[in-house]
Amino acid sequence: MTKVSIGDKVKTNGGCTIKVIDYENSRNVTVQFQDKHKHTVKTTATNIRMGQIKNPYLPSVYGVGYIGSGEYNTRRNGGTSLEYQTWQDMLGRCYNTEFQKNNPTYIGCTVCPEWHNFQNFADWYVNNKFHGLGYHLDKDLLVKGNKVYSPETCCLVPVSLNSLLNDRANDRGDYSQGVCWHKQKGCYSAQISVDGKRKHLGLFQCPIRAESRYKSAKQEYIQQKIREWHGKIDDIVVAALYLRIDNLT
């Protein structure tokens, strides 16, 4: 292509088709990407000829995520922005097969189409009242067993609460949560994780009694965390925690 004219259609280096829709001069040309988003960009004739025009709606993160067009940037103060890092990590848990090899509990997890667009996720994230406090993005607390990251199923919670309800189903073997066989003692052991440290609750001849001891300790621990984080977590998180207490009875 030697001359750029209105109506020309050109392939970019990223494989997208653009159409020239306005031409003021060689330094001021408007093009429109020919996809469902119809995003327009002001560029130069030289960039058009070289195919050097990026489509913000082209999936570039794990094959599904795209930056979109809006106020939120991927970088801030010379580094990656918090909202972008959180978004990228979320997509990685769902669509990075290498990550899932070491974290199989994320196999089958997905991100809702709305959040494939970084701008949409960042808007939800930045406008959450607990943004910037070091809280983690959680998809399991509000909906037990949930596999989809979405505005309806996710919340921001402190790190200690994020791991509070992890049942570690893949690690606990043949027994109920909080129960394991103590080979040396020849009986069942009940134990609970408290702030990341394993706490022994006692030895029992019956696995049902060991499970009961674990459940009562877990209920007490959840109630302690609710008191500890009073006013620092969302009401829907508190309600979800009380529901988990009820389900342990």
mmCIF file of C-alpha atoms in Angstrom:
data_model
loop_
_atom_site.group_PDB
_atom_site.id
_atom_site.type_symbol
_atom_site.label_atom_id
_atom_site.label_comp_id
_atom_site.label_asym_id
_atom_site.label_seq_id
_atom_site.Cartn_x
_atom_site.Cartn_y
_atom_site.Cartn_z
ATOM 1 C CA MET A 1 0.000 0.000 0.000
ATOM 2 C CA THR A 2 1.438 3.363 -1.054
ATOM 3 C CA LYS A 3 -1.529 5.655 -0.528
ATOM 4 C CA VAL A 4 -4.055 5.567 2.279
ATOM 5 C CA SER A 5 -7.640 6.463 1.400
ATOM 6 C CA ILE A 6 -11.026 6.412 3.112
ATOM 7 C CA GLY A 7 -12.607 2.980 2.750
ATOM 8 C CA ASP A 8 -9.308 1.075 2.601
ATOM 9 C CA LYS A 9 -9.225 -2.157 4.605
ATOM 10 C CA VAL A 10 -5.888 -3.327 5.971
ATOM 11 C CA LYS A 11 -4.651 -6.256 8.076
ATOM 12 C CA THR A 12 -2.657 -5.308 11.171
ATOM 13 C CA ASN A 13 0.340 -7.241 12.468
ATOM 14 C CA GLY A 14 -1.974 -8.668 15.119
ATOM 15 C CA GLY A 15 -4.197 -10.209 12.476
ATOM 16 C CA CYS A 16 -7.065 -7.729 12.832
ATOM 17 C CA THR A 17 -8.791 -5.925 9.975
ATOM 18 C CA ILE A 18 -9.060 -2.149 10.118
ATOM 19 C CA LYS A 19 -10.986 0.205 7.873
ATOM 20 C CA VAL A 20 -10.025 3.807 7.183
ATOM 21 C CA ILE A 21 -13.088 5.929 8.014
ATOM 22 C CA ASP A 22 -11.591 9.434 8.066
ATOM 23 C CA TYR A 23 -8.504 11.048 6.551
ATOM 24 C CA GLU A 24 -7.475 14.600 7.434
ATOM 25 C CA ASN A 25 -3.795 14.241 6.565
ATOM 26 C CA SER A 26 -1.062 11.601 6.751
ATOM 27 C CA ARG A 27 -0.556 12.286 10.451
ATOM 28 C CA ASN A 28 -4.230 12.243 11.370
ATOM 29 C CA VAL A 29 -6.119 9.196 10.124
ATOM 30 C CA THR A 30 -9.036 7.484 11.862
ATOM 31 C CA VAL A 31 -9.467 3.739 11.488
ATOM 32 C CA GLN A 32 -12.088 1.346 12.808
ATOM 33 C CA PHE A 33 -11.469 -2.276 13.744
ATOM 34 C CA GLN A 34 -13.821 -4.546 11.851
ATOM 35 C CA ASP A 35 -15.034 -6.685 14.737
ATOM 36 C CA LYS A 36 -18.061 -6.567 17.031
ATOM 37 C CA HIS A 37 -16.527 -3.795 19.179
ATOM 38 C CA LYS A 38 -15.936 -1.406 16.236
ATOM 39 C CA HIS A 39 -13.231 0.401 18.201
ATOM 40 C CA THR A 40 -11.820 3.498 16.481
ATOM 41 C CA VAL A 41 -8.247 4.777 16.701
ATOM 42 C CA LYS A 42 -6.527 7.913 15.460
ATOM 43 C CA THR A 43 -3.206 7.004 13.886
ATOM 44 C CA THR A 44 -0.870 7.840 11.004
ATOM 45 C CA ALA A 45 -0.692 6.628 7.441
ATOM 46 C CA THR A 46 2.743 5.178 8.162
ATOM 47 C CA ASN A 47 1.427 3.073 11.030
ATOM 48 C CA ILE A 48 -1.375 1.824 8.806
ATOM 49 C CA ARG A 49 1.063 0.779 6.091
ATOM 50 C CA MET A 50 3.272 -1.012 8.641
ATOM 51 C CA GLY A 51 0.327 -2.662 10.393
ATOM 52 C CA GLN A 52 1.389 -1.211 13.714
ATOM 53 C CA ILE A 53 -2.010 -0.563 15.255
ATOM 54 C CA LYS A 54 -3.030 -2.473 18.369
ATOM 55 C CA ASN A 55 -6.590 -3.576 18.996
ATOM 56 C CA PRO A 56 -7.407 -3.243 22.711
ATOM 57 C CA TYR A 57 -10.186 -5.809 22.234
ATOM 58 C CA LEU A 58 -7.907 -8.516 20.896
ATOM 59 C CA PRO A 59 -7.607 -11.318 23.499
ATOM 60 C CA SER A 60 -3.980 -11.098 24.619
ATOM 61 C CA VAL A 61 -4.015 -12.633 28.106
ATOM 62 C CA TYR A 62 -4.285 -16.425 28.233
ATOM 63 C CA GLY A 63 -6.273 -16.360 25.013
ATOM 64 C CA VAL A 64 -9.393 -14.808 26.573
ATOM 65 C CA GLY A 65 -8.554 -11.550 28.359
ATOM 66 C CA TYR A 66 -8.329 -8.191 26.627
ATOM 67 C CA ILE A 67 -7.543 -4.701 27.891
ATOM 68 C CA GLY A 68 -10.516 -2.889 26.366
ATOM 69 C CA SER A 69 -10.903 0.865 26.070
ATOM 70 C CA GLY A 70 -11.387 2.950 29.202
ATOM 71 C CA GLU A 71 -9.841 4.780 32.121
ATOM 72 C CA TYR A 72 -7.946 1.902 33.734
ATOM 73 C CA ASN A 73 -4.305 1.324 32.875
ATOM 74 C CA THR A 74 -2.202 -1.796 33.170
ATOM 75 C CA ARG A 75 0.690 0.158 34.693
ATOM 76 C CA ARG A 76 1.090 2.724 37.454
ATOM 77 C CA ASN A 77 4.127 4.494 38.909
ATOM 78 C CA GLY A 78 6.507 2.540 36.717
ATOM 79 C CA GLY A 79 5.089 -0.869 37.641
ATOM 80 C CA THR A 80 2.095 -3.110 37.079
ATOM 81 C CA SER A 81 -1.135 -1.696 38.518
ATOM 82 C CA LEU A 82 -2.756 -3.672 41.341
ATOM 83 C CA GLU A 83 -6.018 -4.120 39.456
ATOM 84 C CA TYR A 84 -4.217 -5.437 36.380
ATOM 85 C CA GLN A 85 -2.076 -7.867 38.404
ATOM 86 C CA THR A 86 -5.178 -9.163 40.195
ATOM 87 C CA TRP A 87 -7.046 -9.545 36.890
ATOM 88 C CA GLN A 88 -4.117 -11.296 35.229
ATOM 89 C CA ASP A 89 -3.673 -13.690 38.177
ATOM 90 C CA MET A 90 -7.387 -14.511 38.117
ATOM 91 C CA LEU A 91 -7.246 -15.389 34.416
ATOM 92 C CA GLY A 92 -4.099 -17.430 35.000
ATOM 93 C CA ARG A 93 -5.783 -19.573 37.637
ATOM 94 C CA CYS A 94 -8.515 -20.429 35.149
ATOM 95 C CA TYR A 95 -6.711 -20.632 31.803
ATOM 96 C CA ASN A 96 -3.025 -21.315 32.494
ATOM 97 C CA THR A 97 -2.610 -25.093 32.166
ATOM 98 C CA GLU A 98 0.893 -24.964 33.655
ATOM 99 C CA PHE A 99 -0.473 -23.290 36.793
ATOM 100 C CA GLN A 100 -3.242 -25.886 37.041
ATOM 101 C CA LYS A 101 -0.772 -28.770 36.969
ATOM 102 C CA ASN A 102 0.360 -27.713 40.436
ATOM 103 C CA ASN A 103 -3.043 -26.381 41.488
ATOM 104 C CA PRO A 104 -5.592 -28.899 40.182
ATOM 105 C CA THR A 105 -8.454 -27.453 42.253
ATOM 106 C CA TYR A 106 -8.665 -24.675 39.643
ATOM 107 C CA ILE A 107 -9.278 -27.077 36.757
ATOM 108 C CA GLY A 108 -12.708 -26.277 35.353
ATOM 109 C CA CYS A 109 -12.782 -22.745 36.754
ATOM 110 C CA THR A 110 -13.740 -19.916 34.409
ATOM 111 C CA VAL A 111 -14.074 -16.138 34.331
ATOM 112 C CA CYS A 112 -17.406 -14.668 33.264
ATOM 113 C CA PRO A 113 -17.351 -13.013 29.804
ATOM 114 C CA GLU A 114 -17.909 -9.568 31.353
ATOM 115 C CA TRP A 115 -14.605 -9.846 33.188
ATOM 116 C CA HIS A 116 -12.678 -10.921 30.094
ATOM 117 C CA ASN A 117 -12.586 -7.165 29.583
ATOM 118 C CA PHE A 118 -10.002 -5.711 31.970
ATOM 119 C CA GLN A 119 -11.867 -2.393 32.116
ATOM 120 C CA ASN A 120 -14.979 -4.071 33.536
ATOM 121 C CA PHE A 121 -13.044 -6.022 36.158
ATOM 122 C CA ALA A 122 -10.967 -2.990 37.163
ATOM 123 C CA ASP A 123 -14.113 -0.881 37.616
ATOM 124 C CA TRP A 124 -15.610 -3.493 39.980
ATOM 125 C CA TYR A 125 -12.326 -3.953 41.808
ATOM 126 C CA VAL A 126 -11.359 -0.302 42.282
ATOM 127 C CA ASN A 127 -14.857 0.667 43.416
ATOM 128 C CA ASN A 128 -15.015 -2.065 46.057
ATOM 129 C CA LYS A 129 -14.816 -0.328 49.444
ATOM 130 C CA PHE A 130 -12.111 -2.753 50.591
ATOM 131 C CA HIS A 131 -9.854 -2.108 47.608
ATOM 132 C CA GLY A 132 -6.275 -1.217 48.503
ATOM 133 C CA LEU A 133 -6.290 -2.958 51.902
ATOM 134 C CA GLY A 134 -4.384 -6.024 50.775
ATOM 135 C CA TYR A 135 -7.503 -8.190 50.660
ATOM 136 C CA HIS A 136 -7.655 -11.175 48.315
ATOM 137 C CA LEU A 137 -10.155 -11.852 45.549
ATOM 138 C CA ASP A 138 -12.323 -14.793 46.666
ATOM 139 C CA LYS A 139 -14.772 -16.802 44.553
ATOM 140 C CA ASP A 140 -15.696 -19.586 47.013
ATOM 141 C CA LEU A 141 -16.964 -17.864 50.135
ATOM 142 C CA LEU A 142 -20.284 -16.477 48.882
ATOM 143 C CA VAL A 143 -21.115 -19.567 46.819
ATOM 144 C CA LYS A 144 -19.665 -22.836 48.130
ATOM 145 C CA GLY A 145 -18.013 -24.865 45.398
ATOM 146 C CA ASN A 146 -18.281 -21.999 42.928
ATOM 147 C CA LYS A 147 -16.173 -22.315 39.778
ATOM 148 C CA VAL A 148 -16.916 -18.973 38.103
ATOM 149 C CA TYR A 149 -15.284 -15.615 38.827
ATOM 150 C CA SER A 150 -17.950 -12.927 38.389
ATOM 151 C CA PRO A 151 -19.285 -9.748 40.056
ATOM 152 C CA GLU A 152 -22.099 -11.811 41.612
ATOM 153 C CA THR A 153 -19.905 -14.529 43.115
ATOM 154 C CA CYS A 154 -16.715 -12.717 44.144
ATOM 155 C CA CYS A 155 -15.745 -10.575 47.106
ATOM 156 C CA LEU A 156 -12.609 -9.102 48.652
ATOM 157 C CA VAL A 157 -11.592 -10.691 51.954
ATOM 158 C CA PRO A 158 -8.581 -10.563 54.299
ATOM 159 C CA VAL A 159 -5.915 -13.201 53.665
ATOM 160 C CA SER A 160 -6.762 -15.140 56.833
ATOM 161 C CA LEU A 161 -10.397 -15.424 55.774
ATOM 162 C CA ASN A 162 -9.464 -16.352 52.231
ATOM 163 C CA SER A 163 -7.940 -19.624 53.476
ATOM 164 C CA LEU A 164 -10.300 -20.134 56.407
ATOM 165 C CA LEU A 165 -12.744 -22.388 54.570
ATOM 166 C CA ASN A 166 -10.285 -24.293 52.392
ATOM 167 C CA ASP A 167 -11.260 -27.924 52.956
ATOM 168 C CA ARG A 168 -8.108 -29.292 51.258
ATOM 169 C CA ALA A 169 -10.177 -32.163 49.831
ATOM 170 C CA ASN A 170 -7.282 -33.389 47.688
ATOM 171 C CA ASP A 171 -4.959 -33.734 50.694
ATOM 172 C CA ARG A 172 -7.044 -35.210 53.479
ATOM 173 C CA GLY A 173 -7.346 -38.791 52.225
ATOM 174 C CA ASP A 174 -10.252 -41.108 53.051
ATOM 175 C CA TYR A 175 -11.539 -39.352 56.158
ATOM 176 C CA SER A 176 -13.759 -36.364 56.847
ATOM 177 C CA GLN A 177 -12.384 -32.852 56.959
ATOM 178 C CA GLY A 178 -10.232 -32.352 60.070
ATOM 179 C CA VAL A 179 -9.794 -36.101 60.653
ATOM 180 C CA CYS A 180 -6.822 -38.363 59.918
ATOM 181 C CA TRP A 181 -5.544 -41.752 61.045
ATOM 182 C CA HIS A 182 -2.725 -41.586 63.604
ATOM 183 C CA LYS A 183 -0.652 -44.636 62.704
ATOM 184 C CA GLN A 184 1.602 -44.614 65.787
ATOM 185 C CA LYS A 185 -1.300 -44.268 68.234
ATOM 186 C CA GLY A 186 -3.660 -46.538 66.329
ATOM 187 C CA CYS A 187 -6.575 -44.113 66.531
ATOM 188 C CA TYR A 188 -8.088 -41.071 64.837
ATOM 189 C CA SER A 189 -6.684 -37.580 65.210
ATOM 190 C CA ALA A 190 -8.718 -34.370 64.993
ATOM 191 C CA GLN A 191 -6.903 -31.211 63.954
ATOM 192 C CA ILE A 192 -7.623 -27.750 62.652
ATOM 193 C CA SER A 193 -5.608 -25.087 60.857
ATOM 194 C CA VAL A 194 -5.477 -21.844 62.853
ATOM 195 C CA ASP A 195 -3.869 -18.878 61.115
ATOM 196 C CA GLY A 196 -1.944 -21.250 58.874
ATOM 197 C CA LYS A 197 -0.681 -23.471 61.722
ATOM 198 C CA ARG A 198 -1.980 -26.944 62.457
ATOM 199 C CA LYS A 199 -3.565 -27.331 65.907
ATOM 200 C CA HIS A 200 -4.071 -30.796 67.447
ATOM 201 C CA LEU A 201 -7.553 -31.279 68.935
ATOM 202 C CA GLY A 202 -7.272 -34.766 70.396
ATOM 203 C CA LEU A 203 -7.221 -38.503 69.694
ATOM 204 C CA PHE A 204 -10.364 -40.595 69.316
ATOM 205 C CA GLN A 205 -11.229 -44.247 68.829
ATOM 206 C CA CYS A 206 -14.201 -43.295 66.644
ATOM 207 C CA PRO A 207 -13.871 -41.171 63.474
ATOM 208 C CA ILE A 208 -17.328 -39.693 64.067
ATOM 209 C CA ARG A 209 -16.242 -38.317 67.458
ATOM 210 C CA ALA A 210 -13.081 -36.908 65.893
ATOM 211 C CA GLU A 211 -15.151 -35.225 63.188
ATOM 212 C CA SER A 212 -17.531 -33.787 65.801
ATOM 213 C CA ARG A 213 -14.610 -32.312 67.737
ATOM 214 C CA TYR A 214 -13.241 -30.758 64.563
ATOM 215 C CA LYS A 215 -16.607 -29.232 63.628
ATOM 216 C CA SER A 216 -17.099 -27.620 67.035
ATOM 217 C CA ALA A 217 -13.575 -26.179 66.909
ATOM 218 C CA LYS A 218 -14.154 -24.914 63.375
ATOM 219 C CA GLN A 219 -17.382 -23.196 64.434
ATOM 220 C CA GLU A 220 -15.589 -21.468 67.299
ATOM 221 C CA TYR A 221 -12.762 -20.405 65.007
ATOM 222 C CA ILE A 222 -15.097 -18.913 62.395
ATOM 223 C CA GLN A 223 -16.992 -17.016 65.095
ATOM 224 C CA GLN A 224 -13.663 -15.700 66.413
ATOM 225 C CA LYS A 225 -12.751 -14.457 62.929
ATOM 226 C CA ILE A 226 -16.128 -12.744 62.524
ATOM 227 C CA ARG A 227 -15.534 -10.861 65.772
ATOM 228 C CA GLU A 228 -11.939 -10.074 64.799
ATOM 229 C CA TRP A 229 -12.956 -8.567 61.448
ATOM 230 C CA HIS A 230 -16.136 -6.847 62.600
ATOM 231 C CA GLY A 231 -16.677 -3.736 60.491
ATOM 232 C CA LYS A 232 -13.768 -4.618 58.206
ATOM 233 C CA ILE A 233 -15.570 -7.085 55.949
ATOM 234 C CA ASP A 234 -18.729 -6.817 53.875
ATOM 235 C CA ASP A 235 -22.092 -7.805 55.379
ATOM 236 C CA ILE A 236 -22.537 -10.451 52.682
ATOM 237 C CA VAL A 237 -19.230 -12.002 53.770
ATOM 238 C CA VAL A 238 -20.412 -12.116 57.390
ATOM 239 C CA ALA A 239 -23.671 -13.755 56.291
ATOM 240 C CA ALA A 240 -21.749 -16.335 54.252
ATOM 241 C CA LEU A 241 -19.544 -17.158 57.253
ATOM 242 C CA TYR A 242 -22.557 -17.672 59.520
ATOM 243 C CA LEU A 243 -24.069 -19.945 56.881
ATOM 244 C CA ARG A 244 -20.920 -22.047 56.932
ATOM 245 C CA ILE A 245 -21.228 -22.305 60.733
ATOM 246 C CA ASP A 246 -24.799 -23.535 60.351
ATOM 247 C CA ASN A 247 -23.730 -26.117 57.784
ATOM 248 C CA LEU A 248 -21.171 -27.561 60.214
ATOM 249 C CA THR A 249 -23.882 -28.594 62.680
#
